[in-house]
XYZ file of C-alpha atoms in Angstrom:
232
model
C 4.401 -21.436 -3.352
C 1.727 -22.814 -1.469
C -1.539 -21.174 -1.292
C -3.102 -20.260 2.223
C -6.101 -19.453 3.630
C -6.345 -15.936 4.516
C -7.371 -15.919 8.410
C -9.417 -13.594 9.939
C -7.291 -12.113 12.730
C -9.092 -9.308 16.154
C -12.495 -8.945 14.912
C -14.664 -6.119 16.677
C -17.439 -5.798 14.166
C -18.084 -9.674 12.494
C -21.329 -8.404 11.727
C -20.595 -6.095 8.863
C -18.543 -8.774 6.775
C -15.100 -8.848 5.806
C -14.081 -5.437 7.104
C -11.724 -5.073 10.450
C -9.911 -3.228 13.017
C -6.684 -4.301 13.870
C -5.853 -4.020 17.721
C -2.272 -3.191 18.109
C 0.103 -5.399 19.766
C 1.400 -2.663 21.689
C 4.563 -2.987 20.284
C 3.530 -0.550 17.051
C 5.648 2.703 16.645
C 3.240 5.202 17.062
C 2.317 7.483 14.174
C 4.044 11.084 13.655
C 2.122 14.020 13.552
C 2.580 13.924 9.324
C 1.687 10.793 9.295
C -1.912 11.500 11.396
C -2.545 14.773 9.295
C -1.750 12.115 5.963
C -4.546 9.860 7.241
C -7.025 12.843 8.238
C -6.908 13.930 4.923
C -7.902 10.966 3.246
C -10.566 10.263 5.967
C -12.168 13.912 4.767
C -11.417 12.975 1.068
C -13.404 9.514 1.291
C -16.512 11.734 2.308
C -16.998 13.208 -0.910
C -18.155 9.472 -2.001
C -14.852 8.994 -4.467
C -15.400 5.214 -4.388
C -12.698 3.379 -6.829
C -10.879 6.102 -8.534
C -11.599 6.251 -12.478
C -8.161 5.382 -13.239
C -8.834 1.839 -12.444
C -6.124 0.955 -15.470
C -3.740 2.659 -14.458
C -1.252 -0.036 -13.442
C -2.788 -2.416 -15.769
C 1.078 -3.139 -17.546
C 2.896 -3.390 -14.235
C -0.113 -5.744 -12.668
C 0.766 -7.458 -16.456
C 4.235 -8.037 -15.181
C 3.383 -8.715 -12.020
C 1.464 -11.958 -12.711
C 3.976 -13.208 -14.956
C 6.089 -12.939 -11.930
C 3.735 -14.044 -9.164
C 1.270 -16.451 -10.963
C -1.291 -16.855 -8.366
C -1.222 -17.247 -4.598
C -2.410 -14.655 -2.224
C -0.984 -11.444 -1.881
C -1.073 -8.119 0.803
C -2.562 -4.548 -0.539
C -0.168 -2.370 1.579
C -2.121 0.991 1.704
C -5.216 -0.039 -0.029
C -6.900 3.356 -0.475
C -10.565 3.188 -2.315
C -9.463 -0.366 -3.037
C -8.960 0.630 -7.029
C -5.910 -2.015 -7.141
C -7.212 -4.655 -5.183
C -10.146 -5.091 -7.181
C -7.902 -5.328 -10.111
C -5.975 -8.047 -8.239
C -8.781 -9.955 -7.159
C -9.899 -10.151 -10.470
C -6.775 -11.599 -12.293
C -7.377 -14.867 -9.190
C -5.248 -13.591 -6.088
C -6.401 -14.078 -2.479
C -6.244 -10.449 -1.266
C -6.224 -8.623 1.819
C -5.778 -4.791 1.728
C -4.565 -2.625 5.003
C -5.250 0.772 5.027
C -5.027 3.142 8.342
C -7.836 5.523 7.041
C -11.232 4.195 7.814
C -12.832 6.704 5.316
C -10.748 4.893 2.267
C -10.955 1.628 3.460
C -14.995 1.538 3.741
C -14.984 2.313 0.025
C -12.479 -0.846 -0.334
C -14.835 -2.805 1.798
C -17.890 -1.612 -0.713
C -16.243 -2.248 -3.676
C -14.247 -5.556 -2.995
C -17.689 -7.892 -1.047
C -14.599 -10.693 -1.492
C -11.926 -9.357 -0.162
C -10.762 -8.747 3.245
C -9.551 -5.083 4.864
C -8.163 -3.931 7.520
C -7.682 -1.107 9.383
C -4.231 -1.757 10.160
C -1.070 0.299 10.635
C 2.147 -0.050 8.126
C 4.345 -0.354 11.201
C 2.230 -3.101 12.165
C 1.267 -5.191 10.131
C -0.925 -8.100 12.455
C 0.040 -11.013 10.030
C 2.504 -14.282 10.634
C 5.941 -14.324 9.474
C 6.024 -15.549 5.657
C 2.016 -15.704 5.417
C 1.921 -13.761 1.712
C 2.850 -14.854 -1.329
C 3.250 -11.615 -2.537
C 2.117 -7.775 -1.578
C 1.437 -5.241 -3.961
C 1.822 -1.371 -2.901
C 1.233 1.909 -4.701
C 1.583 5.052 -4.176
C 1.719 4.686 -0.449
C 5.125 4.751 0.829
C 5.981 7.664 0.023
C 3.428 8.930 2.727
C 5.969 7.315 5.495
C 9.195 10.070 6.516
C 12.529 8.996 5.098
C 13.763 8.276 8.619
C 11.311 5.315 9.544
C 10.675 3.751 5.863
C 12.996 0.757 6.614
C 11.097 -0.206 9.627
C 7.834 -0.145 6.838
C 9.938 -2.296 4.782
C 10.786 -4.556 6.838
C 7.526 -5.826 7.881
C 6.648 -6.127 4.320
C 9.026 -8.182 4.305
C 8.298 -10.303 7.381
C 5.218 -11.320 5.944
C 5.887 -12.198 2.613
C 7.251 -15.745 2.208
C 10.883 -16.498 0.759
C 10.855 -15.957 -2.731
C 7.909 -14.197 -2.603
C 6.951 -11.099 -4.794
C 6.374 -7.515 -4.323
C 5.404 -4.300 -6.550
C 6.344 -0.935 -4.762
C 5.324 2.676 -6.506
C 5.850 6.318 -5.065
C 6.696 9.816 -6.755
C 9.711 10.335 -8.273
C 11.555 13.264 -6.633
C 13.358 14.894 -3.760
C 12.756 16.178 -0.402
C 9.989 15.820 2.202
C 7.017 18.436 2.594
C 3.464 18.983 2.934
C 0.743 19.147 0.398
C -2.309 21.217 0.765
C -5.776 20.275 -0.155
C -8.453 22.551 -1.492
C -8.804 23.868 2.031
C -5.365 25.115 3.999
C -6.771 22.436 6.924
C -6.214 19.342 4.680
C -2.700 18.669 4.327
C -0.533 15.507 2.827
C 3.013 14.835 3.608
C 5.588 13.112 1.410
C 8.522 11.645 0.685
C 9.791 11.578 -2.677
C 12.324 9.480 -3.785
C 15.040 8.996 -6.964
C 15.380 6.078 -8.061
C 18.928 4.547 -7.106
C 17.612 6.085 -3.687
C 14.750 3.630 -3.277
C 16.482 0.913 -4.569
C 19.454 0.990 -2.190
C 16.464 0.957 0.490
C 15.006 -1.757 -0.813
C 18.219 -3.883 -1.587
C 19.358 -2.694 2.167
C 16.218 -4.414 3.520
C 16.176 -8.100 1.728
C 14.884 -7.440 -1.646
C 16.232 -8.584 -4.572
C 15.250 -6.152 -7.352
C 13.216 -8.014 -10.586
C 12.604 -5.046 -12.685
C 11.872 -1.154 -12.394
C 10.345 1.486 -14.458
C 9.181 5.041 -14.179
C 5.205 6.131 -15.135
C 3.640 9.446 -15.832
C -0.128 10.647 -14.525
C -0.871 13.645 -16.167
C 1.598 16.665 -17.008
C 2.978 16.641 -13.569
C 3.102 13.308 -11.336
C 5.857 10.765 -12.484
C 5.652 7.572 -10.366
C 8.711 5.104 -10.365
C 8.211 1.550 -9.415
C 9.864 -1.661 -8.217
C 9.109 -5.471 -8.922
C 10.997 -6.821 -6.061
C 11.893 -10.464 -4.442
C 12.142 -11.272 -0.820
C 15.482 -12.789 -0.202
């Protein structure tokens, strides 16, 4: 795979670095109602100054497995948060850009990566051309999109990866949709847990070849399961 320059696409604030707003092309689904209360809540949470979360080795085996996949190249941060993974995956020599829609997470991304581009960018839209990734990496952030529109999510991670190209995909293992609550009734989460032959027909059913999968524990509670997947 052939390395690329990662261009800078609708600036509207070139003076404060690497950090942008994506203009829609119109032709984005708007967001649900969840999926606004999802990103209100992490706007509120990014004010209590979380910066990169402490488990910053968390994924350290999976990113492991990931570069013996992908070796290099430059790969997509689909729902970058704090930025806690793409400064991992800056560090081990990928080009990375990381999308997030909350502008509270993504100006501790912006803080924390000074080389790496962000976006403010929507999921269903994501403002990049056709095969322009070598890879994408995303945790724990898909399972913050409803069941019903998670293919059209997929799909433009896959549009933008190149053929052959690799991707790492995490949410909660589980069933059902619902809301979380925050410490205050106001600040609520949805999402969308998944079993794991559930994701992976998704995945398969959208042009990915699965690699590898596993399942990961944080804490007592939270089990994660995860994907290593090709484009196809």
């Amino acid at each position: 795979m052939t390395k690329r320059p990662i261009i800078p696409l609708r600036r509207q604030i070139p003076s404060e670095g690497e950090f942008h707003y994506w203009k829609s092309s119109g032709k984005s689904i708007p967001l649900t109602v969840r999926e606004e209360h999802t990103i209100q809540f992490y706007d509120k949470m990014s004010l209590q100054s979380i910066g990169v979360t402490p488990e910053r080795q968390f994924w350290k085996d999976q990113m492991d497995d990931f570069q013996r996949y992908l070796k290099g190249g430059s790969v997509l941060d689909v729902g970058c948060g704090a930025g806690r993974d793409l400064e991992e995956l800056a560090g081990r020599g990928y080009q990375c850009v990381g999308i997030d829609a909350s502008n509270g997470m993504l100006l501790h991304a912006y803080l924390n990566n000074p080389y790496c581009v962000v976006y403010n960018m929507s999921m269903y839209d994501l403002g990049f051309p056709d095969g322009y990734f070598d890879g994408f990496w995303s945790s724990a952030s898909l399972h913050h999109i409803q069941k019903s529109r998670v293919d059209l999510v997929l799909g433009e991670m896959r549009r933008v990866t190149a053929d052959g190209g690799i991707g790492f995909i995490s949410v909660r293992e589980g069933r059902g949709e619902f809301p979380r609550h925050g410490e205050e009734e106001s600040r609520i989460r949805y999402f969308a847990l998944y079993h794991k032959d559930e994701l992976a027909d998704r995945l398969t059913g959208n042009g990915f070849e699965i690699l590898g999968d596993g399942r990961k524990k944080r804490g007592d509670l939270i089990e994660f399961i995860y994907f290593f997947v090709k484009r196809v």
